[in-house]
PDB file of C-alpha atoms in Angstrom:
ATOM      1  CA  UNK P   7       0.000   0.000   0.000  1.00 46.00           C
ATOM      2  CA  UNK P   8       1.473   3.697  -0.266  1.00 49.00           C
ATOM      3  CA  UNK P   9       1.911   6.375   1.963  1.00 64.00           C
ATOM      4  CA  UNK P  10      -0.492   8.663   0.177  1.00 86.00           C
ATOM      5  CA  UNK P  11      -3.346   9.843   2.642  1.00 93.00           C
ATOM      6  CA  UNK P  12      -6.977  10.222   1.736  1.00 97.00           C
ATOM      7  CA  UNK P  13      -8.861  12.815   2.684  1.00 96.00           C
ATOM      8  CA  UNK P  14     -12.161  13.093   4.533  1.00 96.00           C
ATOM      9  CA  UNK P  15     -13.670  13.164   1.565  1.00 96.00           C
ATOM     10  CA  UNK P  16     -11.839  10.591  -0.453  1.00 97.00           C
ATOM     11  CA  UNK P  17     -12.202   8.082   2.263  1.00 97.00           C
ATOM     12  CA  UNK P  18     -16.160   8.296   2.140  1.00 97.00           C
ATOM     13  CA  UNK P  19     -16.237   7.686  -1.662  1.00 97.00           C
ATOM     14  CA  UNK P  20     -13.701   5.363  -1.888  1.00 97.00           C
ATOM     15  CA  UNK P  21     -15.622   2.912   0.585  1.00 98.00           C
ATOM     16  CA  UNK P  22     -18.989   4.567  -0.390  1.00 97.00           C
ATOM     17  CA  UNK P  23     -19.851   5.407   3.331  1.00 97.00           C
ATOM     18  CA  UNK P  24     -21.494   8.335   4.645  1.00 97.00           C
ATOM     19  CA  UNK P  25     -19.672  10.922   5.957  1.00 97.00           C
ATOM     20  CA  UNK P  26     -21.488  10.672   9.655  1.00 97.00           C
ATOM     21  CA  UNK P  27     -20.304   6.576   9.194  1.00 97.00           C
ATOM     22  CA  UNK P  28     -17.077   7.453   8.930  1.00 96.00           C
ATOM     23  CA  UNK P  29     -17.458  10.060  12.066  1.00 96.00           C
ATOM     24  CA  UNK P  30     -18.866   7.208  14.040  1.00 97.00           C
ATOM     25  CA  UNK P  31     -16.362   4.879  13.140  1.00 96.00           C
ATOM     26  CA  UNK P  32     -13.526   7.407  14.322  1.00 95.00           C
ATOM     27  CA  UNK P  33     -15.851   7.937  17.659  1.00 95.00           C
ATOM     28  CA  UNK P  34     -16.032   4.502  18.165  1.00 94.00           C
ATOM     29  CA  UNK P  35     -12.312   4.089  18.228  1.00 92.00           C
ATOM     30  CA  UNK P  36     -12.285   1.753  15.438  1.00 95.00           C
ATOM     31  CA  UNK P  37     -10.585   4.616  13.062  1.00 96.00           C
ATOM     32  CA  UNK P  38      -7.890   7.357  14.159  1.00 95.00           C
ATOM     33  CA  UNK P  39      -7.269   9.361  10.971  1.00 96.00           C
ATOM     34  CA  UNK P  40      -4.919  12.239  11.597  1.00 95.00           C
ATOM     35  CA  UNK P  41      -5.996  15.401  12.136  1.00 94.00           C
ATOM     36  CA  UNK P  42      -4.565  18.741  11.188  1.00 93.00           C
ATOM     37  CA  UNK P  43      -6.781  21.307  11.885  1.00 93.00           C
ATOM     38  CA  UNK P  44     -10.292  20.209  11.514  1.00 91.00           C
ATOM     39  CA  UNK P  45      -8.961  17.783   8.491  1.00 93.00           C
ATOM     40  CA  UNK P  46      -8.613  14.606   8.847  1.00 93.00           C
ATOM     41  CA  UNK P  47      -6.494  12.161   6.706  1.00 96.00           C
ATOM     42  CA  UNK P  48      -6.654   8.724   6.771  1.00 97.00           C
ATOM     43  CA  UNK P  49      -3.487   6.655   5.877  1.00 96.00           C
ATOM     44  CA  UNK P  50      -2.509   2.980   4.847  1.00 95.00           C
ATOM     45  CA  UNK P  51      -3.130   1.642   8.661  1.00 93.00           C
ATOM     46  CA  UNK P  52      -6.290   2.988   8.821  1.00 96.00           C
ATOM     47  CA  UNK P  53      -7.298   2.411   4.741  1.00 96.00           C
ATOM     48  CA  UNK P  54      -6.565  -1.401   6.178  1.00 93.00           C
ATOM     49  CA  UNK P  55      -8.743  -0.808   9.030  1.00 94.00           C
ATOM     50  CA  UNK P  56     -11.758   0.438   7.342  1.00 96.00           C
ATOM     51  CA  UNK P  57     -11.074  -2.896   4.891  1.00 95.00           C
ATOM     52  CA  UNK P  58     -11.607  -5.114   8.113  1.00 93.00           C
ATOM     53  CA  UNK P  59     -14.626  -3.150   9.562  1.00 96.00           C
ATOM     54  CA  UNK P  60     -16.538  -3.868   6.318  1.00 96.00           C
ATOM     55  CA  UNK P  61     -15.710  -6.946   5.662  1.00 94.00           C
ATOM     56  CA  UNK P  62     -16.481  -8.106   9.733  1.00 93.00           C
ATOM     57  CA  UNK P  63     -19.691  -5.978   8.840  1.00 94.00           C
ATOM     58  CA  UNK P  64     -20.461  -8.334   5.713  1.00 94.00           C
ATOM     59  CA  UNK P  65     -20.174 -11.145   7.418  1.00 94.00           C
ATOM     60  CA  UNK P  66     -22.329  -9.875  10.260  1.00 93.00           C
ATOM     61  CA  UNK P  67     -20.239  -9.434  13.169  1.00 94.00           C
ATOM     62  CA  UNK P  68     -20.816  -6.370  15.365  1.00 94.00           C
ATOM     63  CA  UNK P  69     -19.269  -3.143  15.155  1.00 95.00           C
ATOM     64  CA  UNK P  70     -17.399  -3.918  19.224  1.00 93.00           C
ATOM     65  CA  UNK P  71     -16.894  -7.216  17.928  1.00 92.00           C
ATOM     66  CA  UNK P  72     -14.866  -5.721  15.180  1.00 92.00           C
ATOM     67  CA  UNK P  73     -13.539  -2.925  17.510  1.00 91.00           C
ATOM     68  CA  UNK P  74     -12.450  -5.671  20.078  1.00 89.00           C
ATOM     69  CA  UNK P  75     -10.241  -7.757  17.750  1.00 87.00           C
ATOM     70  CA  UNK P  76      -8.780  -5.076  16.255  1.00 87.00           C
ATOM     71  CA  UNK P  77      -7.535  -3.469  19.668  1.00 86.00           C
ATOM     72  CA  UNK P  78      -6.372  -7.341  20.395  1.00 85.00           C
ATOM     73  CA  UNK P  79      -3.912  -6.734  17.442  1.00 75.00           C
ATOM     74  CA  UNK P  80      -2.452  -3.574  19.510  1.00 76.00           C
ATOM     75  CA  UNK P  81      -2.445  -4.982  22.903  1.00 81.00           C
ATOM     76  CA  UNK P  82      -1.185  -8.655  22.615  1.00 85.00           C
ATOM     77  CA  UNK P  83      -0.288  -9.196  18.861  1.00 81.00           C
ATOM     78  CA  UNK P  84      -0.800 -11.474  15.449  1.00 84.00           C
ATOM     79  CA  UNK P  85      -1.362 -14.609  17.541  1.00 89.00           C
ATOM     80  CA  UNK P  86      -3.918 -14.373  19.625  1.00 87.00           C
ATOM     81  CA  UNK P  87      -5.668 -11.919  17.246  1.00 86.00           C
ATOM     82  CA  UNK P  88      -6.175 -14.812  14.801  1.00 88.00           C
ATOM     83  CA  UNK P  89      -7.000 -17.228  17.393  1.00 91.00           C
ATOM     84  CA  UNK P  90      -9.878 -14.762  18.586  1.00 89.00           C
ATOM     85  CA  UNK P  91     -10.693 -14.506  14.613  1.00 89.00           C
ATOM     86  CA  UNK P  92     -11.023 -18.138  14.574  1.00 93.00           C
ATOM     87  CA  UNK P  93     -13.465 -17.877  17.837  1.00 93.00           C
ATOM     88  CA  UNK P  94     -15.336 -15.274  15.870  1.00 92.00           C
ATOM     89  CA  UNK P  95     -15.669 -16.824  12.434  1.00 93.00           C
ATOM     90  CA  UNK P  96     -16.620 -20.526  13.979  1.00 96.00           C
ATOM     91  CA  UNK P  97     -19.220 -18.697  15.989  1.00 95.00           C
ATOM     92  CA  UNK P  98     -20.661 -16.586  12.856  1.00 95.00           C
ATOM     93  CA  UNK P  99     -20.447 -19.650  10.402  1.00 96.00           C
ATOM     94  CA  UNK P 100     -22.717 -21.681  12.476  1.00 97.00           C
ATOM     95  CA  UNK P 101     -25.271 -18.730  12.918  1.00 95.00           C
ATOM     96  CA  UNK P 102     -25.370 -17.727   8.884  1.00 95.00           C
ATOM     97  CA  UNK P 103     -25.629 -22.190   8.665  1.00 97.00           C
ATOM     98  CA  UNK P 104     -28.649 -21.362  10.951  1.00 97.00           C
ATOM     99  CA  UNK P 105     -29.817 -18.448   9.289  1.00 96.00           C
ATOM    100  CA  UNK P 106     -29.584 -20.190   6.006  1.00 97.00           C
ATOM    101  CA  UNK P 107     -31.154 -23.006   6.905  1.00 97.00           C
ATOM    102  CA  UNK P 108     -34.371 -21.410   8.499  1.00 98.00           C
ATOM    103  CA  UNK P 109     -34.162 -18.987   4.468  1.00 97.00           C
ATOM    104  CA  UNK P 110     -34.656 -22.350   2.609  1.00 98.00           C
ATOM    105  CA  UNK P 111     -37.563 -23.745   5.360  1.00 97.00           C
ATOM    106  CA  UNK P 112     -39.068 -20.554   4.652  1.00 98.00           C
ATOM    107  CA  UNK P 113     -38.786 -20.835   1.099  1.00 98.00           C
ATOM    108  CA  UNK P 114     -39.909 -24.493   0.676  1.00 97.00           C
ATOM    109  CA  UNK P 115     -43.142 -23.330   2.743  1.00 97.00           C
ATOM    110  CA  UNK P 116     -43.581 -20.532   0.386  1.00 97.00           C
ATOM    111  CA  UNK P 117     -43.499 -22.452  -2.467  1.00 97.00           C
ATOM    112  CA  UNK P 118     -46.083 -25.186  -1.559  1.00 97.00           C
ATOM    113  CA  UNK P 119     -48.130 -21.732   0.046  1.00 97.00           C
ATOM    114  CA  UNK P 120     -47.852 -20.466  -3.838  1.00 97.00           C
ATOM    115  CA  UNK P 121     -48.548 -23.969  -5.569  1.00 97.00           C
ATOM    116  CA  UNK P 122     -51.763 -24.644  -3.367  1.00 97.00           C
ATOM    117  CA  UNK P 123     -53.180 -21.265  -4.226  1.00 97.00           C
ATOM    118  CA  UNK P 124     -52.097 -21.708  -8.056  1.00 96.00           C
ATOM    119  CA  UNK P 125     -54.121 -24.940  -7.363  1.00 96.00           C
ATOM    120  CA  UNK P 126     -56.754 -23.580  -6.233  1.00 95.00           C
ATOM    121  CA  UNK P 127     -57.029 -20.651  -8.931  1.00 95.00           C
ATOM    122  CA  UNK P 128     -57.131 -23.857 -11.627  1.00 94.00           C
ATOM    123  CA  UNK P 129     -60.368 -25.118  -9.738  1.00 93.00           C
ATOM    124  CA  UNK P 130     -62.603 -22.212  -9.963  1.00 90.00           C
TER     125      UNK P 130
END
């Protein structure tokens, strides 16, 4: 990645986020841009950053979920950062299994819903 720092600005459009996301996300803690003045620039660390938060936030973890691993990074290292991934992704694969499963029950019953009515249309 290079050094170059986006602005305000260029962050929000290059991650197509609204400008109070990207104020909550700094209030949060989960982004630090640097500030000079009332600017703020936002370099390759936190460019990275805002990578992981939407990814974590596509796959459906929570925004403190996401906030907590990355401050594990920080505080203890690569290591037990992953392992705590691996705690997190184990525990969101099973609920999306879950979720998708209950989708395609919900589905099915839809269907037969739809072909008893189509059914029924044909009798009268």
């Amino acid at each position: 990645m290079t050094d170059t720092r986006l602005s305000f600005k260029e962050m929000c459009a290059r991650f197509d986020v609204t400008p109070r996301t990207l104020r909550y996300y700094e209030y949060i803690e989960l982004l630090a841009p640097e500030k000079e003045g009332r600017a703020r620039f936002y370099g390759p660390r936190e460019v990275a950053r805002m990578k992981l938060i939407l990814r974590g936030r596509r796959f459906g973890f929570s925004l403190e979920e996401i906030r907590q691993w990355l401050l594990i990074y920080g505080k203890k290292g690569e290591r037990p950062q992953l392992e705590a991934w691996l705690q997190l992704a184990d525990r969101q694969l099973a609920a999306l299994e879950k979720q998708r499963d209950e989708l395609e029950g919900s589905i099915a019953d839809l269907r037969a819903l739809r072909e008893t009515a189509v059914q029924e249309l044909e009798r009268l």
